[in-house]
XYZ file of C-alpha atoms in Angstrom:
332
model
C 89.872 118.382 127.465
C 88.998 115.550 130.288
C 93.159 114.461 131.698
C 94.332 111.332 130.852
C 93.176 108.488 133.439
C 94.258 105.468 134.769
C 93.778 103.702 137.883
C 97.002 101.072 138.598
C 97.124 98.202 141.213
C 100.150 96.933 142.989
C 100.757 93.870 145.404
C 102.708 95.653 147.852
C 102.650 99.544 148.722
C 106.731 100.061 148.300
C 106.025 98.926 145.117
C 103.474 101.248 144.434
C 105.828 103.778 145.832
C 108.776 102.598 143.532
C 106.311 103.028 140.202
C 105.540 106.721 140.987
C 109.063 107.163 141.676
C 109.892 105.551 138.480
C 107.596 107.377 136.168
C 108.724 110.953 138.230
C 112.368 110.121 137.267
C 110.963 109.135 133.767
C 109.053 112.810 133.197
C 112.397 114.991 134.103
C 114.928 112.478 132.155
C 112.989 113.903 128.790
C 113.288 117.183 130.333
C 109.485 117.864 132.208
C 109.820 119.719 135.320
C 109.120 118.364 138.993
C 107.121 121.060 139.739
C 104.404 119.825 137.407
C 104.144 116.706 139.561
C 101.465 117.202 142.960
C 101.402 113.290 144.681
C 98.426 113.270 147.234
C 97.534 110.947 149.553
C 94.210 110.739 152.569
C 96.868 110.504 155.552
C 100.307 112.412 156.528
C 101.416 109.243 157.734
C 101.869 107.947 153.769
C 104.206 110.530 153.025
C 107.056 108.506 155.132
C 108.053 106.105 151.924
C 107.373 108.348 149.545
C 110.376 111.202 151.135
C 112.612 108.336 151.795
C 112.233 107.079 148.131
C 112.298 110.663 147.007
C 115.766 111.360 149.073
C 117.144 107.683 147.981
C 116.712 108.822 144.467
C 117.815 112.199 144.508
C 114.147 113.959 143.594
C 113.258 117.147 144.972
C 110.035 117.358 147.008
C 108.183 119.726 149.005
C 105.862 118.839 151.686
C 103.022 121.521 151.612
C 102.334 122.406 155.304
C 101.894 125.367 157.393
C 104.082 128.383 156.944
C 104.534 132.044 157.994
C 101.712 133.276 159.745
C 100.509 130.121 160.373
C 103.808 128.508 161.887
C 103.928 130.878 164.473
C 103.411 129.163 168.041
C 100.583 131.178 169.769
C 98.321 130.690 166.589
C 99.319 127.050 166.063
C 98.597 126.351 169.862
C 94.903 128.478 169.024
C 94.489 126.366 166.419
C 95.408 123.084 167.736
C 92.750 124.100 170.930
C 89.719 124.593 167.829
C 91.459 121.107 165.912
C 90.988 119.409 169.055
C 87.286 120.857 170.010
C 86.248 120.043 166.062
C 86.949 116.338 165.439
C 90.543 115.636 167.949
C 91.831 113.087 165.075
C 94.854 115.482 164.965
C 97.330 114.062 167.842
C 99.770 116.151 167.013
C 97.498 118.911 167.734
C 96.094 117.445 171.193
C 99.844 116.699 172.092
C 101.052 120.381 172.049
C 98.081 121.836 173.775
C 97.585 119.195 176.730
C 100.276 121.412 178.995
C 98.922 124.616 177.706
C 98.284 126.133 180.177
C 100.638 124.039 182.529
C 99.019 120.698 183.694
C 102.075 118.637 184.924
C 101.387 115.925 182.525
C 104.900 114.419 182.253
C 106.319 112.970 179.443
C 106.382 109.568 180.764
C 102.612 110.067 181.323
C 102.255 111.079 177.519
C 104.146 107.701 176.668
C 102.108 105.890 178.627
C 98.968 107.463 177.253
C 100.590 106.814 173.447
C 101.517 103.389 173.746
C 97.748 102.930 174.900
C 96.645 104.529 171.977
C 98.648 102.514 169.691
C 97.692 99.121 171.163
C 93.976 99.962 170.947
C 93.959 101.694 167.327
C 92.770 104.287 168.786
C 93.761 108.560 168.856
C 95.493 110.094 171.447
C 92.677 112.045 172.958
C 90.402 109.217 172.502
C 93.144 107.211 175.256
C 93.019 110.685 176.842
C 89.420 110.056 177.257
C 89.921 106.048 178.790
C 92.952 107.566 181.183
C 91.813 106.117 183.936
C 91.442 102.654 182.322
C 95.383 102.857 181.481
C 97.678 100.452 183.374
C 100.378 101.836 185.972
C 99.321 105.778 185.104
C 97.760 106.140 188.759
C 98.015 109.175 190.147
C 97.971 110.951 186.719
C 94.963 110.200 185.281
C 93.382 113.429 187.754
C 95.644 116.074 186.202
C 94.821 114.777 182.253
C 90.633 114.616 183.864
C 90.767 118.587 183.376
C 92.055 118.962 179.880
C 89.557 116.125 178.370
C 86.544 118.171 180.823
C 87.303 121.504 179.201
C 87.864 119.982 175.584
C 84.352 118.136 176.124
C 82.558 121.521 177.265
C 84.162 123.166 174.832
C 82.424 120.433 172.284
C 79.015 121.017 173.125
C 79.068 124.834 172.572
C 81.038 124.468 169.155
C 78.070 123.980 167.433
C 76.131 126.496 169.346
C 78.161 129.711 169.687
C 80.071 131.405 166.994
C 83.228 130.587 166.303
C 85.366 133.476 167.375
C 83.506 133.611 170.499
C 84.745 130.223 170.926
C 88.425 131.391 170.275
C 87.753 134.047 172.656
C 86.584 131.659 174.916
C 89.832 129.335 174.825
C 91.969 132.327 175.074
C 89.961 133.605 178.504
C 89.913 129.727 179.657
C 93.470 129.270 179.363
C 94.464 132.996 180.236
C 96.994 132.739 177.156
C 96.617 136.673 176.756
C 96.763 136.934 180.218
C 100.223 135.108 180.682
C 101.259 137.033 177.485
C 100.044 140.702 179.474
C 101.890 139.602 182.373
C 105.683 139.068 180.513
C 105.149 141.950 179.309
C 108.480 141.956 176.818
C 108.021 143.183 173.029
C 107.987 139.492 171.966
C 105.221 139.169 174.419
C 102.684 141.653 172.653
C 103.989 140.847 169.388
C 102.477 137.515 170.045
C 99.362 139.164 171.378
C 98.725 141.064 168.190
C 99.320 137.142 166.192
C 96.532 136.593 168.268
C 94.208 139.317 167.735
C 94.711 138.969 163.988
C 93.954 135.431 164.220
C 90.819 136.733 165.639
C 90.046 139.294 163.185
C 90.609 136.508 160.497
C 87.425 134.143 162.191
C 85.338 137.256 162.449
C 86.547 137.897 158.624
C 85.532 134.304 157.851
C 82.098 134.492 159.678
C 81.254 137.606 157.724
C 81.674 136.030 153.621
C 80.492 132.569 154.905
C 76.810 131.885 154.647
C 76.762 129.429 156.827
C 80.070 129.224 158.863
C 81.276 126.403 161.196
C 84.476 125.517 162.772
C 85.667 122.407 160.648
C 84.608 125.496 157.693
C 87.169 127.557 159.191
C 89.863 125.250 159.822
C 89.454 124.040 156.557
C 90.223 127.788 154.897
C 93.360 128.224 157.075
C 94.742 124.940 156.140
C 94.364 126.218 152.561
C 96.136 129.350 153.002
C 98.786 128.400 155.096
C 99.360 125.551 152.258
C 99.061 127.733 149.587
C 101.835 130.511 151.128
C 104.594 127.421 151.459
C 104.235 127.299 147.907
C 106.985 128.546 145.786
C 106.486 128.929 142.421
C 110.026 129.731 141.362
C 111.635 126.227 142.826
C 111.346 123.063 140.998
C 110.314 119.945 143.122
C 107.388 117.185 143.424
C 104.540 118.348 145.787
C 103.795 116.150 148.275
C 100.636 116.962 150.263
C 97.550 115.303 151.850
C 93.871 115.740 150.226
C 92.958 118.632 152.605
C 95.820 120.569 151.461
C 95.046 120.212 148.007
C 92.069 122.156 148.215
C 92.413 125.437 145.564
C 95.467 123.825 143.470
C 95.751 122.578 140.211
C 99.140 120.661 138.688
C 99.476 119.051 135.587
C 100.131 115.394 136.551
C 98.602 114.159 139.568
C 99.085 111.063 141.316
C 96.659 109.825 143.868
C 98.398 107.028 145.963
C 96.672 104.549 148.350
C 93.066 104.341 146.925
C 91.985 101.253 148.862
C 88.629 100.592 151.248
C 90.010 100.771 154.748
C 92.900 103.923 153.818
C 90.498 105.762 151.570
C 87.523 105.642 153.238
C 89.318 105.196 156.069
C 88.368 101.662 158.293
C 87.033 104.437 161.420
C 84.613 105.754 158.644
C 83.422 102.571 157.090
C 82.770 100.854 160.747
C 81.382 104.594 162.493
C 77.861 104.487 163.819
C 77.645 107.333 161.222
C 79.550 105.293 158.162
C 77.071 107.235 155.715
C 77.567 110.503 156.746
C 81.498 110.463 157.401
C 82.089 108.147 153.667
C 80.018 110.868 152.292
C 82.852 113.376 153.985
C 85.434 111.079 152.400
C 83.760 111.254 148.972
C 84.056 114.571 148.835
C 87.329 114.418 149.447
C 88.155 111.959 146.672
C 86.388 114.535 144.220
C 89.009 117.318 145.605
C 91.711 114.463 144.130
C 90.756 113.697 141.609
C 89.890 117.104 140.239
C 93.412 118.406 141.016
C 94.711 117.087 137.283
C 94.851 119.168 134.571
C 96.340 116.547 132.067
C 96.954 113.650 133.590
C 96.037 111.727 136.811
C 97.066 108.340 138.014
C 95.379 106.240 140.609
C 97.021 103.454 142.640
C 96.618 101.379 144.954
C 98.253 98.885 146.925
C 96.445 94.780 147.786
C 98.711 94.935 151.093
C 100.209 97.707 153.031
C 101.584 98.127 156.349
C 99.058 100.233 158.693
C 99.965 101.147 162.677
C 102.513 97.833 161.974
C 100.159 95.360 160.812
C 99.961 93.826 157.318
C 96.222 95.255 155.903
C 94.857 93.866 152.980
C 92.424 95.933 151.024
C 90.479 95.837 148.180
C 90.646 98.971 145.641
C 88.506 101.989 147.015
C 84.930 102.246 146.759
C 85.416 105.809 145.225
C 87.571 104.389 142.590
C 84.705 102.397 141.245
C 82.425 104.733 141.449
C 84.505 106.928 138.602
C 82.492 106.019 135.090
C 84.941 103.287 133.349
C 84.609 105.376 130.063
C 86.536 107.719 131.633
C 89.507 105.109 132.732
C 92.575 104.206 130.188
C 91.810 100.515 131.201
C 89.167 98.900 133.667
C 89.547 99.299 137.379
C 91.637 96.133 138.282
């Protein structure tokens, strides 16, 4: 049986927010469980209304996000290096390697660099990139030169060279094993072994992959390291971005913030390769949508608050692509 479909529009995105809240509350006052309930959105950035809502009204939730193996801080600094090398979209990812090894990039260098960012729309490593454009960051600007060189080199072999011999190549570049060697305590080559199982897991990956590539990789971690923060036995609302979704089913599924300009994003609309990267997006959308077993609810908001501007937006491209027959009601 094809899950029940509809596709809702809302003037504002709080109250989008408030009607998934609302129908949540609804499903466990006649006794359904929370952990039947998955709410996915394109960005980690939407999940901010939806866990203050979610605390304000006393529902259980779960963000799905890296866990165990995955949370440790070697691999999630190895991982941040490939992140950045593969697309750098992830700041949070650029942040935590840019003094790894030690650079002497201060905080109030990183500020600086961040409030750059955020007046141009554009990511961190992208203002990385334009350092020496950035007012009053003088004498700074030659220690962050380095990082962005490396990343960049590091960029043109990704597609070249296998992936674990570009791990091994961040690991010899940054003498992370080497630092590691030299402490020399039991926490030391604990870490070390993290390490070389991270490794064995690439060379794992290249093996059962036809055709294997680094955003391929990244992609399967993600999925694991989701799927492992998972637990079964507790009842709460999933909360989780598209990527994560990947592999999971739930019975109701809500899919929040289907508008042009969130979902495909504004970047991938207005890139010199719009076709390519809204093609990327689509795919995504499918993930989504596919996620419902019985039911799944689109919305979308006319105005939201983005980077802290008002946006206006029009429902998502993807949304009308879906066959109407398929819809409860007509795409608004």
């Amino acid at each position: 049986d094809k899950p029940a479909f509809s596709c809702t529009s809302f003037e504002q995105a709080q109250q989008e927010n408030q009607a998934i809240i609302d129908i949540i509350r609804s499903h466990a006052g006649q006794g359904g469980s929370y952990s039947q309930i998955a709410v996915l959105y394109r960005t980690n950035a939407q999940s901010r209304l939806f866990e203050e809502r979610f605390i304000l009204s006393n529902i259980p939730y779960r963000i799905v996000g890296g866990v165990n193996f995955y949370a440790r801080r070697e691999i999630k600094d190895l991982l941040s290096y490939l992140k950045t090398i593969d697309n750098a979209r992830d700041d949070l990812a650029v942040r935590r390697i840019i003094n790894i090894p030690k650079r002497g990039i201060g905080a109030a260098t990183l500020a600086k660099v961040q409030g750059y960012a955020n007046e141009h729309g554009i990511s961190f490593y992208q203002a990385l990139r334009g350092a020496p454009e950035i007012p009053s960051i003088g004498r700074a600007a030659a220690k962050i030169e380095p990082f962005v060189t490396l990343i960049q080199a590091m960029r043109s072999k990704a597609g070249l060279i296998p992936v674990s011999a570009l791990l091994q190549e961040i690991i010899d570049t940054t003498g992370y094993i080497e630092e590691l060697e030299a402490e020399g305590t039991d926490e030391a080559k604990a870490r070390i072994e993290n390490i070389e199982e991270l490794q064995g897991k690439v060379l794992t990956y290249e093996e059962k992959e036809p055709e294997p590539t680094l955003s391929g990789f990244l992609e399967e971690v993600a999925l694991v390291a989701d799927i492992d923060s998972l637990d079964a036995d507790s009842d709460h609302v999933v909360l989780m971005t598209l990527h994560s979704a990947k592999g999971l089913e739930f019975p109701q599924v809500y899919l929040a913030g289907m508008e042009d300009g969130l979902f495909p994003s504004y970047m991938s609309i207005t890139s010199d390769n719009a076709m390519e990267e809204i093609e990327e997006e689509r795919r995504l959308a499918y993930v989504g949508i596919t996620r419902a077993m019985e039911r799944l609810a689109v919305t979308c908001a006319k105005q939201r608050m983005v980077r802290g501007e008002t946006q206006y937006n029009k429902v998502s491209r993807f949304v009308k692509e879906i066959p109407q027959h398929l819809l409860e009601e007509p795409v608004p």
